[in-house]
PDB file as gemmi writes it, atoms N, CA and C in Angstrom:
CRYST1    1.000    1.000    1.000  90.00  90.00  90.00 P 1                      
ATOM      1  N   MET A   1     -14.253   4.229 -34.369  1.00  0.00           N  
ATOM      2  CA  MET A   1     -13.304   4.955 -33.569  1.00  0.00           C  
ATOM      3  C   MET A   1     -13.169   6.345 -34.190  1.00  0.00           C  
ATOM      4  N   THR A   2     -13.292   7.371 -33.372  1.00  0.00           N  
ATOM      5  CA  THR A   2     -13.176   8.742 -33.851  1.00  0.00           C  
ATOM      6  C   THR A   2     -11.858   9.337 -33.393  1.00  0.00           C  
ATOM      7  N   ILE A   3     -11.189  10.002 -34.321  1.00  0.00           N  
ATOM      8  CA  ILE A   3      -9.887  10.599 -34.047  1.00  0.00           C  
ATOM      9  C   ILE A   3     -10.011  12.103 -34.237  1.00  0.00           C  
ATOM     10  N   LEU A   4      -9.521  12.857 -33.271  1.00  0.00           N  
ATOM     11  CA  LEU A   4      -9.496  14.313 -33.359  1.00  0.00           C  
ATOM     12  C   LEU A   4      -8.200  14.734 -34.047  1.00  0.00           C  
ATOM     13  N   LEU A   5      -8.303  15.686 -34.970  1.00  0.00           N  
ATOM     14  CA  LEU A   5      -7.146  16.124 -35.743  1.00  0.00           C  
ATOM     15  C   LEU A   5      -6.858  17.599 -35.462  1.00  0.00           C  
ATOM     16  N   PHE A   6      -5.584  17.930 -35.427  1.00  0.00           N  
ATOM     17  CA  PHE A   6      -5.157  19.297 -35.153  1.00  0.00           C  
ATOM     18  C   PHE A   6      -4.087  19.714 -36.140  1.00  0.00           C  
ATOM     19  N   GLY A   7      -3.948  21.034 -36.337  1.00  0.00           N  
ATOM     20  CA  GLY A   7      -2.885  21.588 -37.172  1.00  0.00           C  
ATOM     21  C   GLY A   7      -2.868  21.004 -38.567  1.00  0.00           C  
ATOM     22  N   VAL A   8      -1.680  20.655 -39.018  1.00  0.00           N  
ATOM     23  CA  VAL A   8      -1.496  20.171 -40.382  1.00  0.00           C  
ATOM     24  C   VAL A   8      -2.200  18.837 -40.625  1.00  0.00           C  
ATOM     25  N   THR A   9      -2.408  18.027 -39.585  1.00  0.00           N  
ATOM     26  CA  THR A   9      -3.133  16.766 -39.792  1.00  0.00           C  
ATOM     27  C   THR A   9      -4.564  17.048 -40.235  1.00  0.00           C  
ATOM     28  N   LYS A  10      -5.146  18.093 -39.700  1.00  0.00           N  
ATOM     29  CA  LYS A  10      -6.505  18.485 -40.103  1.00  0.00           C  
ATOM     30  C   LYS A  10      -6.509  18.927 -41.559  1.00  0.00           C  
ATOM     31  N   ASP A  11      -5.470  19.633 -41.980  1.00  0.00           N  
ATOM     32  CA  ASP A  11      -5.361  20.075 -43.377  1.00  0.00           C  
ATOM     33  C   ASP A  11      -5.194  18.890 -44.323  1.00  0.00           C  
ATOM     34  N   ILE A  12      -4.387  17.917 -43.926  1.00  0.00           N  
ATOM     35  CA  ILE A  12      -4.131  16.744 -44.777  1.00  0.00           C  
ATOM     36  C   ILE A  12      -5.405  15.928 -44.968  1.00  0.00           C  
ATOM     37  N   VAL A  13      -6.121  15.683 -43.888  1.00  0.00           N  
ATOM     38  CA  VAL A  13      -7.322  14.853 -43.949  1.00  0.00           C  
ATOM     39  C   VAL A  13      -8.514  15.640 -44.497  1.00  0.00           C  
ATOM     40  N   GLY A  14      -8.512  16.951 -44.260  1.00  0.00           N  
ATOM     41  CA  GLY A  14      -9.606  17.782 -44.743  1.00  0.00           C  
ATOM     42  C   GLY A  14     -10.788  17.852 -43.796  1.00  0.00           C  
ATOM     43  N   SER A  15     -10.548  17.528 -42.530  1.00  0.00           N  
ATOM     44  CA  SER A  15     -11.606  17.535 -41.529  1.00  0.00           C  
ATOM     45  C   SER A  15     -10.970  17.610 -40.147  1.00  0.00           C  
ATOM     46  N   SER A  16     -11.750  18.026 -39.153  1.00  0.00           N  
ATOM     47  CA  SER A  16     -11.221  18.085 -37.788  1.00  0.00           C  
ATOM     48  C   SER A  16     -11.407  16.766 -37.042  1.00  0.00           C  
ATOM     49  N   THR A  17     -12.168  15.847 -37.632  1.00  0.00           N  
ATOM     50  CA  THR A  17     -12.325  14.510 -37.060  1.00  0.00           C  
ATOM     51  C   THR A  17     -12.251  13.475 -38.174  1.00  0.00           C  
ATOM     52  N   LEU A  18     -11.922  12.271 -37.778  1.00  0.00           N  
ATOM     53  CA  LEU A  18     -11.802  11.171 -38.726  1.00  0.00           C  
ATOM     54  C   LEU A  18     -12.360   9.920 -38.066  1.00  0.00           C  
ATOM     55  N   SER A  19     -13.189   9.194 -38.771  1.00  0.00           N  
ATOM     56  CA  SER A  19     -13.717   7.934 -38.254  1.00  0.00           C  
ATOM     57  C   SER A  19     -12.948   6.780 -38.869  1.00  0.00           C  
ATOM     58  N   VAL A  20     -12.477   5.887 -38.016  1.00  0.00           N  
ATOM     59  CA  VAL A  20     -11.785   4.682 -38.463  1.00  0.00           C  
ATOM     60  C   VAL A  20     -12.702   3.510 -38.147  1.00  0.00           C  
ATOM     61  N   PRO A  21     -12.954   2.646 -39.122  1.00  0.00           N  
ATOM     62  CA  PRO A  21     -13.867   1.527 -38.866  1.00  0.00           C  
ATOM     63  C   PRO A  21     -13.347   0.614 -37.763  1.00  0.00           C  
ATOM     64  N   THR A  22     -14.268   0.105 -36.961  1.00  0.00           N  
ATOM     65  CA  THR A  22     -13.888  -0.822 -35.895  1.00  0.00           C  
ATOM     66  C   THR A  22     -14.239  -2.263 -36.251  1.00  0.00           C  
ATOM     67  N   ALA A  23     -14.757  -2.440 -37.455  1.00  0.00           N  
ATOM     68  CA  ALA A  23     -15.010  -3.781 -37.984  1.00  0.00           C  
ATOM     69  C   ALA A  23     -14.445  -3.817 -39.398  1.00  0.00           C  
ATOM     70  N   SER A  24     -13.964  -4.957 -39.804  1.00  0.00           N  
ATOM     71  CA  SER A  24     -13.289  -5.053 -41.089  1.00  0.00           C  
ATOM     72  C   SER A  24     -14.262  -5.350 -42.227  1.00  0.00           C  
ATOM     73  N   ALA A  25     -14.984  -4.332 -42.656  1.00  0.00           N  
ATOM     74  CA  ALA A  25     -15.879  -4.480 -43.796  1.00  0.00           C  
ATOM     75  C   ALA A  25     -15.095  -4.422 -45.108  1.00  0.00           C  
ATOM     76  N   THR A  26     -13.920  -3.792 -45.063  1.00  0.00           N  
ATOM     77  CA  THR A  26     -13.116  -3.601 -46.264  1.00  0.00           C  
ATOM     78  C   THR A  26     -12.034  -4.669 -46.428  1.00  0.00           C  
ATOM     79  N   GLY A  27     -11.852  -5.503 -45.423  1.00  0.00           N  
ATOM     80  CA  GLY A  27     -10.795  -6.500 -45.485  1.00  0.00           C  
ATOM     81  C   GLY A  27      -9.462  -5.988 -44.956  1.00  0.00           C  
ATOM     82  N   ARG A  28      -9.393  -4.695 -44.628  1.00  0.00           N  
ATOM     83  CA  ARG A  28      -8.157  -4.146 -44.056  1.00  0.00           C  
ATOM     84  C   ARG A  28      -8.077  -4.484 -42.574  1.00  0.00           C  
ATOM     85  N   LYS A  29      -6.854  -4.584 -42.089  1.00  0.00           N  
ATOM     86  CA  LYS A  29      -6.636  -4.873 -40.681  1.00  0.00           C  
ATOM     87  C   LYS A  29      -7.082  -3.676 -39.829  1.00  0.00           C  
ATOM     88  N   ILE A  30      -7.819  -3.946 -38.777  1.00  0.00           N  
ATOM     89  CA  ILE A  30      -8.305  -2.908 -37.878  1.00  0.00           C  
ATOM     90  C   ILE A  30      -7.206  -2.611 -36.860  1.00  0.00           C  
ATOM     91  N   PRO A  31      -6.845  -1.328 -36.677  1.00  0.00           N  
ATOM     92  CA  PRO A  31      -5.778  -0.983 -35.736  1.00  0.00           C  
ATOM     93  C   PRO A  31      -6.146  -1.324 -34.292  1.00  0.00           C  
ATOM     94  N   LYS A  32      -5.230  -1.998 -33.610  1.00  0.00           N  
ATOM     95  CA  LYS A  32      -5.427  -2.362 -32.204  1.00  0.00           C  
ATOM     96  C   LYS A  32      -4.408  -1.705 -31.291  1.00  0.00           C  
ATOM     97  N   THR A  33      -3.355  -1.106 -31.887  1.00  0.00           N  
ATOM     98  CA  THR A  33      -2.347  -0.381 -31.117  1.00  0.00           C  
ATOM     99  C   THR A  33      -2.100   0.966 -31.776  1.00  0.00           C  
ATOM    100  N   VAL A  34      -1.413   1.840 -31.067  1.00  0.00           N  
ATOM    101  CA  VAL A  34      -1.072   3.152 -31.623  1.00  0.00           C  
ATOM    102  C   VAL A  34      -0.227   2.981 -32.881  1.00  0.00           C  
ATOM    103  N   LYS A  35       0.729   2.071 -32.861  1.00  0.00           N  
ATOM    104  CA  LYS A  35       1.577   1.849 -34.033  1.00  0.00           C  
ATOM    105  C   LYS A  35       0.742   1.405 -35.230  1.00  0.00           C  
ATOM    106  N   GLU A  36      -0.182   0.474 -35.017  1.00  0.00           N  
ATOM    107  CA  GLU A  36      -1.039   0.013 -36.111  1.00  0.00           C  
ATOM    108  C   GLU A  36      -1.932   1.143 -36.622  1.00  0.00           C  
ATOM    109  N   LEU A  37      -2.375   2.018 -35.727  1.00  0.00           N  
ATOM    110  CA  LEU A  37      -3.183   3.160 -36.140  1.00  0.00           C  
ATOM    111  C   LEU A  37      -2.371   4.099 -37.028  1.00  0.00           C  
ATOM    112  N   LYS A  38      -1.128   4.384 -36.633  1.00  0.00           N  
ATOM    113  CA  LYS A  38      -0.257   5.247 -37.451  1.00  0.00           C  
ATOM    114  C   LYS A  38      -0.034   4.633 -38.830  1.00  0.00           C  
ATOM    115  N   GLU A  39       0.180   3.320 -38.884  1.00  0.00           N  
ATOM    116  CA  GLU A  39       0.380   2.643 -40.172  1.00  0.00           C  
ATOM    117  C   GLU A  39      -0.894   2.708 -41.016  1.00  0.00           C  
ATOM    118  N   PHE A  40      -2.040   2.464 -40.400  1.00  0.00           N  
ATOM    119  CA  PHE A  40      -3.329   2.515 -41.089  1.00  0.00           C  
ATOM    120  C   PHE A  40      -3.552   3.910 -41.677  1.00  0.00           C  
ATOM    121  N   LEU A  41      -3.310   4.940 -40.872  1.00  0.00           N  
ATOM    122  CA  LEU A  41      -3.516   6.315 -41.339  1.00  0.00           C  
ATOM    123  C   LEU A  41      -2.494   6.697 -42.408  1.00  0.00           C  
ATOM    124  N   GLY A  42      -1.262   6.214 -42.282  1.00  0.00           N  
ATOM    125  CA  GLY A  42      -0.234   6.497 -43.277  1.00  0.00           C  
ATOM    126  C   GLY A  42      -0.548   5.882 -44.634  1.00  0.00           C  
ATOM    127  N   GLU A  43      -1.203   4.715 -44.630  1.00  0.00           N  
ATOM    128  CA  GLU A  43      -1.624   4.080 -45.884  1.00  0.00           C  
ATOM    129  C   GLU A  43      -2.783   4.850 -46.515  1.00  0.00           C  
ATOM    130  N   THR A  44      -3.691   5.336 -45.671  1.00  0.00           N  
ATOM    131  CA  THR A  44      -4.871   6.051 -46.150  1.00  0.00           C  
ATOM    132  C   THR A  44      -4.547   7.478 -46.558  1.00  0.00           C  
ATOM    133  N   TYR A  45      -3.680   8.120 -45.796  1.00  0.00           N  
ATOM    134  CA  TYR A  45      -3.271   9.510 -46.045  1.00  0.00           C  
ATOM    135  C   TYR A  45      -1.745   9.576 -46.080  1.00  0.00           C  
ATOM    136  N   PRO A  46      -1.133   9.254 -47.225  1.00  0.00           N  
ATOM    137  CA  PRO A  46       0.329   9.185 -47.318  1.00  0.00           C  
ATOM    138  C   PRO A  46       1.051  10.483 -46.905  1.00  0.00           C  
ATOM    139  N   GLU A  47       0.398  11.623 -47.017  1.00  0.00           N  
ATOM    140  CA  GLU A  47       1.025  12.891 -46.611  1.00  0.00           C  
ATOM    141  C   GLU A  47       1.371  12.889 -45.123  1.00  0.00           C  
ATOM    142  N   LEU A  48       0.649  12.124 -44.320  1.00  0.00           N  
ATOM    143  CA  LEU A  48       0.960  12.039 -42.888  1.00  0.00           C  
ATOM    144  C   LEU A  48       2.342  11.450 -42.659  1.00  0.00           C  
ATOM    145  N   ASN A  49       2.791  10.573 -43.566  1.00  0.00           N  
ATOM    146  CA  ASN A  49       4.117   9.951 -43.425  1.00  0.00           C  
ATOM    147  C   ASN A  49       5.245  10.959 -43.609  1.00  0.00           C  
ATOM    148  N   LYS A  50       4.952  12.095 -44.213  1.00  0.00           N  
ATOM    149  CA  LYS A  50       5.974  13.107 -44.475  1.00  0.00           C  
ATOM    150  C   LYS A  50       6.223  14.028 -43.285  1.00  0.00           C  
ATOM    151  N   LEU A  51       5.391  13.945 -42.247  1.00  0.00           N  
ATOM    152  CA  LEU A  51       5.568  14.794 -41.069  1.00  0.00           C  
ATOM    153  C   LEU A  51       6.803  14.357 -40.296  1.00  0.00           C  
ATOM    154  N   SER A  52       7.530  15.330 -39.741  1.00  0.00           N  
ATOM    155  CA  SER A  52       8.754  15.010 -39.007  1.00  0.00           C  
ATOM    156  C   SER A  52       8.467  14.222 -37.733  1.00  0.00           C  
ATOM    157  N   SER A  53       7.292  14.411 -37.179  1.00  0.00           N  
ATOM    158  CA  SER A  53       6.856  13.624 -36.027  1.00  0.00           C  
ATOM    159  C   SER A  53       5.338  13.670 -35.975  1.00  0.00           C  
ATOM    160  N   LEU A  54       4.760  12.706 -35.317  1.00  0.00           N  
ATOM    161  CA  LEU A  54       3.315  12.668 -35.157  1.00  0.00           C  
ATOM    162  C   LEU A  54       3.024  11.979 -33.835  1.00  0.00           C  
ATOM    163  N   ALA A  55       2.570  12.759 -32.868  1.00  0.00           N  
ATOM    164  CA  ALA A  55       2.239  12.195 -31.562  1.00  0.00           C  
ATOM    165  C   ALA A  55       0.773  11.777 -31.557  1.00  0.00           C  
ATOM    166  N   VAL A  56       0.490  10.772 -30.755  1.00  0.00           N  
ATOM    167  CA  VAL A  56      -0.879  10.301 -30.598  1.00  0.00           C  
ATOM    168  C   VAL A  56      -1.211  10.366 -29.112  1.00  0.00           C  
ATOM    169  N   ALA A  57      -2.356  10.952 -28.809  1.00  0.00           N  
ATOM    170  CA  ALA A  57      -2.852  10.974 -27.441  1.00  0.00           C  
ATOM    171  C   ALA A  57      -4.051  10.043 -27.348  1.00  0.00           C  
ATOM    172  N   VAL A  58      -4.065   9.249 -26.301  1.00  0.00           N  
ATOM    173  CA  VAL A  58      -5.182   8.346 -26.040  1.00  0.00           C  
ATOM    174  C   VAL A  58      -5.732   8.701 -24.662  1.00  0.00           C  
ATOM    175  N   ASN A  59      -6.994   9.087 -24.637  1.00  0.00           N  
ATOM    176  CA  ASN A  59      -7.651   9.479 -23.389  1.00  0.00           C  
ATOM    177  C   ASN A  59      -6.860  10.567 -22.654  1.00  0.00           C  
ATOM    178  N   ASN A  60      -6.481  11.590 -23.411  1.00  0.00           N  
ATOM    179  CA  ASN A  60      -5.823  12.798 -22.896  1.00  0.00           C  
ATOM    180  C   ASN A  60      -4.394  12.606 -22.402  1.00  0.00           C  
ATOM    181  N   SER A  61      -3.750  11.510 -22.776  1.00  0.00           N  
ATOM    182  CA  SER A  61      -2.355  11.278 -22.416  1.00  0.00           C  
ATOM    183  C   SER A  61      -1.584  10.835 -23.648  1.00  0.00           C  
ATOM    184  N   TYR A  62      -0.352  11.352 -23.777  1.00  0.00           N  
ATOM    185  CA  TYR A  62       0.481  10.904 -24.885  1.00  0.00           C  
ATOM    186  C   TYR A  62       0.671   9.399 -24.786  1.00  0.00           C  
ATOM    187  N   ALA A  63       0.603   8.717 -25.938  1.00  0.00           N  
ATOM    188  CA  ALA A  63       0.663   7.260 -25.959  1.00  0.00           C  
ATOM    189  C   ALA A  63       1.891   6.780 -26.729  1.00  0.00           C  
ATOM    190  N   GLN A  64       2.460   5.684 -26.270  1.00  0.00           N  
ATOM    191  CA  GLN A  64       3.564   5.024 -26.957  1.00  0.00           C  
ATOM    192  C   GLN A  64       2.986   4.098 -28.028  1.00  0.00           C  
ATOM    193  N   ASP A  65       3.835   3.702 -28.979  1.00  0.00           N  
ATOM    194  CA  ASP A  65       3.395   2.879 -30.104  1.00  0.00           C  
ATOM    195  C   ASP A  65       2.762   1.548 -29.690  1.00  0.00           C  
ATOM    196  N   ASP A  66       3.182   0.985 -28.553  1.00  0.00           N  
ATOM    197  CA  ASP A  66       2.677  -0.328 -28.153  1.00  0.00           C  
ATOM    198  C   ASP A  66       1.387  -0.262 -27.332  1.00  0.00           C  
ATOM    199  N   GLU A  67       0.868   0.953 -27.083  1.00  0.00           N  
ATOM    200  CA  GLU A  67      -0.357   1.078 -26.293  1.00  0.00           C  
ATOM    201  C   GLU A  67      -1.572   0.591 -27.078  1.00  0.00           C  
ATOM    202  N   SER A  68      -2.409  -0.194 -26.416  1.00  0.00           N  
ATOM    203  CA  SER A  68      -3.632  -0.709 -27.039  1.00  0.00           C  
ATOM    204  C   SER A  68      -4.672   0.398 -27.156  1.00  0.00           C  
ATOM    205  N   ILE A  69      -5.460   0.323 -28.236  1.00  0.00           N  
ATOM    206  CA  ILE A  69      -6.556   1.267 -28.429  1.00  0.00           C  
ATOM    207  C   ILE A  69      -7.814   0.488 -28.768  1.00  0.00           C  
ATOM    208  N   ASP A  70      -8.965   1.081 -28.480  1.00  0.00           N  
ATOM    209  CA  ASP A  70     -10.221   0.470 -28.898  1.00  0.00           C  
ATOM    210  C   ASP A  70     -11.215   1.555 -29.290  1.00  0.00           C  
ATOM    211  N   ALA A  71     -12.382   1.154 -29.698  1.00  0.00           N  
ATOM    212  CA  ALA A  71     -13.384   2.066 -30.253  1.00  0.00           C  
ATOM    213  C   ALA A  71     -13.855   3.116 -29.257  1.00  0.00           C  
ATOM    214  N   TYR A  72     -13.692   2.875 -27.980  1.00  0.00           N  
ATOM    215  CA  TYR A  72     -14.210   3.789 -26.967  1.00  0.00           C  
ATOM    216  C   TYR A  72     -13.180   4.800 -26.476  1.00  0.00           C  
ATOM    217  N   ASP A  73     -11.952   4.695 -26.930  1.00  0.00           N  
ATOM    218  CA  ASP A  73     -10.912   5.636 -26.518  1.00  0.00           C  
ATOM    219  C   ASP A  73     -11.072   6.962 -27.238  1.00  0.00           C  
ATOM    220  N   GLU A  74     -10.695   8.047 -26.566  1.00  0.00           N  
ATOM    221  CA  GLU A  74     -10.606   9.356 -27.216  1.00  0.00           C  
ATOM    222  C   GLU A  74      -9.185   9.470 -27.756  1.00  0.00           C  
ATOM    223  N   ILE A  75      -9.076   9.601 -29.074  1.00  0.00           N  
ATOM    224  CA  ILE A  75      -7.772   9.601 -29.733  1.00  0.00           C  
ATOM    225  C   ILE A  75      -7.571  10.927 -30.449  1.00  0.00           C  
ATOM    226  N   ALA A  76      -6.363  11.472 -30.337  1.00  0.00           N  
ATOM    227  CA  ALA A  76      -6.035  12.716 -31.025  1.00  0.00           C  
ATOM    228  C   ALA A  76      -4.679  12.580 -31.699  1.00  0.00           C  
ATOM    229  N   LEU A  77      -4.564  13.122 -32.915  1.00  0.00           N  
ATOM    230  CA  LEU A  77      -3.273  13.198 -33.603  1.00  0.00           C  
ATOM    231  C   LEU A  77      -2.709  14.587 -33.364  1.00  0.00           C  
ATOM    232  N   ILE A  78      -1.474  14.624 -32.903  1.00  0.00           N  
ATOM    233  CA  ILE A  78      -0.832  15.891 -32.592  1.00  0.00           C  
ATOM    234  C   ILE A  78       0.400  16.038 -33.466  1.00  0.00           C  
ATOM    235  N   PRO A  79       0.329  16.954 -34.436  1.00  0.00           N  
ATOM    236  CA  PRO A  79       1.440  17.128 -35.374  1.00  0.00           C  
ATOM    237  C   PRO A  79       2.599  17.868 -34.719  1.00  0.00           C  
ATOM    238  N   PRO A  80       3.723  17.964 -35.416  1.00  0.00           N  
ATOM    239  CA  PRO A  80       4.849  18.738 -34.889  1.00  0.00           C  
ATOM    240  C   PRO A  80       4.404  20.194 -34.691  1.00  0.00           C  
ATOM    241  N   VAL A  81       4.904  20.797 -33.627  1.00  0.00           N  
ATOM    242  CA  VAL A  81       4.548  22.177 -33.307  1.00  0.00           C  
ATOM    243  C   VAL A  81       5.742  23.071 -33.586  1.00  0.00           C  
ATOM    244  N   SER A  82       5.522  24.139 -34.343  1.00  0.00           N  
ATOM    245  CA  SER A  82       6.621  25.071 -34.597  1.00  0.00           C  
ATOM    246  C   SER A  82       6.645  26.116 -33.499  1.00  0.00           C  
ATOM    247  N   GLY A  83       7.824  26.408 -33.024  1.00  0.00           N  
ATOM    248  CA  GLY A  83       7.977  27.379 -31.935  1.00  0.00           C  
ATOM    249  C   GLY A  83       7.896  28.807 -32.436  1.00  0.00           C  
ATOM    250  N   GLY A  84       7.745  29.705 -31.486  1.00  0.00           N  
ATOM    251  CA  GLY A  84       7.696  31.085 -31.927  1.00  0.00           C  
ATOM    252  C   GLY A  84       7.421  32.050 -30.854  1.00  0.00           C  
TER     253      GLY A  84                                                      
END                                                                             
């Protein structure tokens, strides 16, 4: 599963994209919902937990925590946006 990163999320991860395994070669639970994905990423990149908010888009639409995700979805992390 490939995740597109923007703003500060890109800075935290150090890349504009991130691949999340879709098979459990490491023994870690594979994310099946947006909430599980946020938890998985927060464990891997603890700095993400410090953001005041973190929206997730699935297939070009903002997604709620209970929305299912799979390897074929287009996923993007959208950090808080500062106005100006």
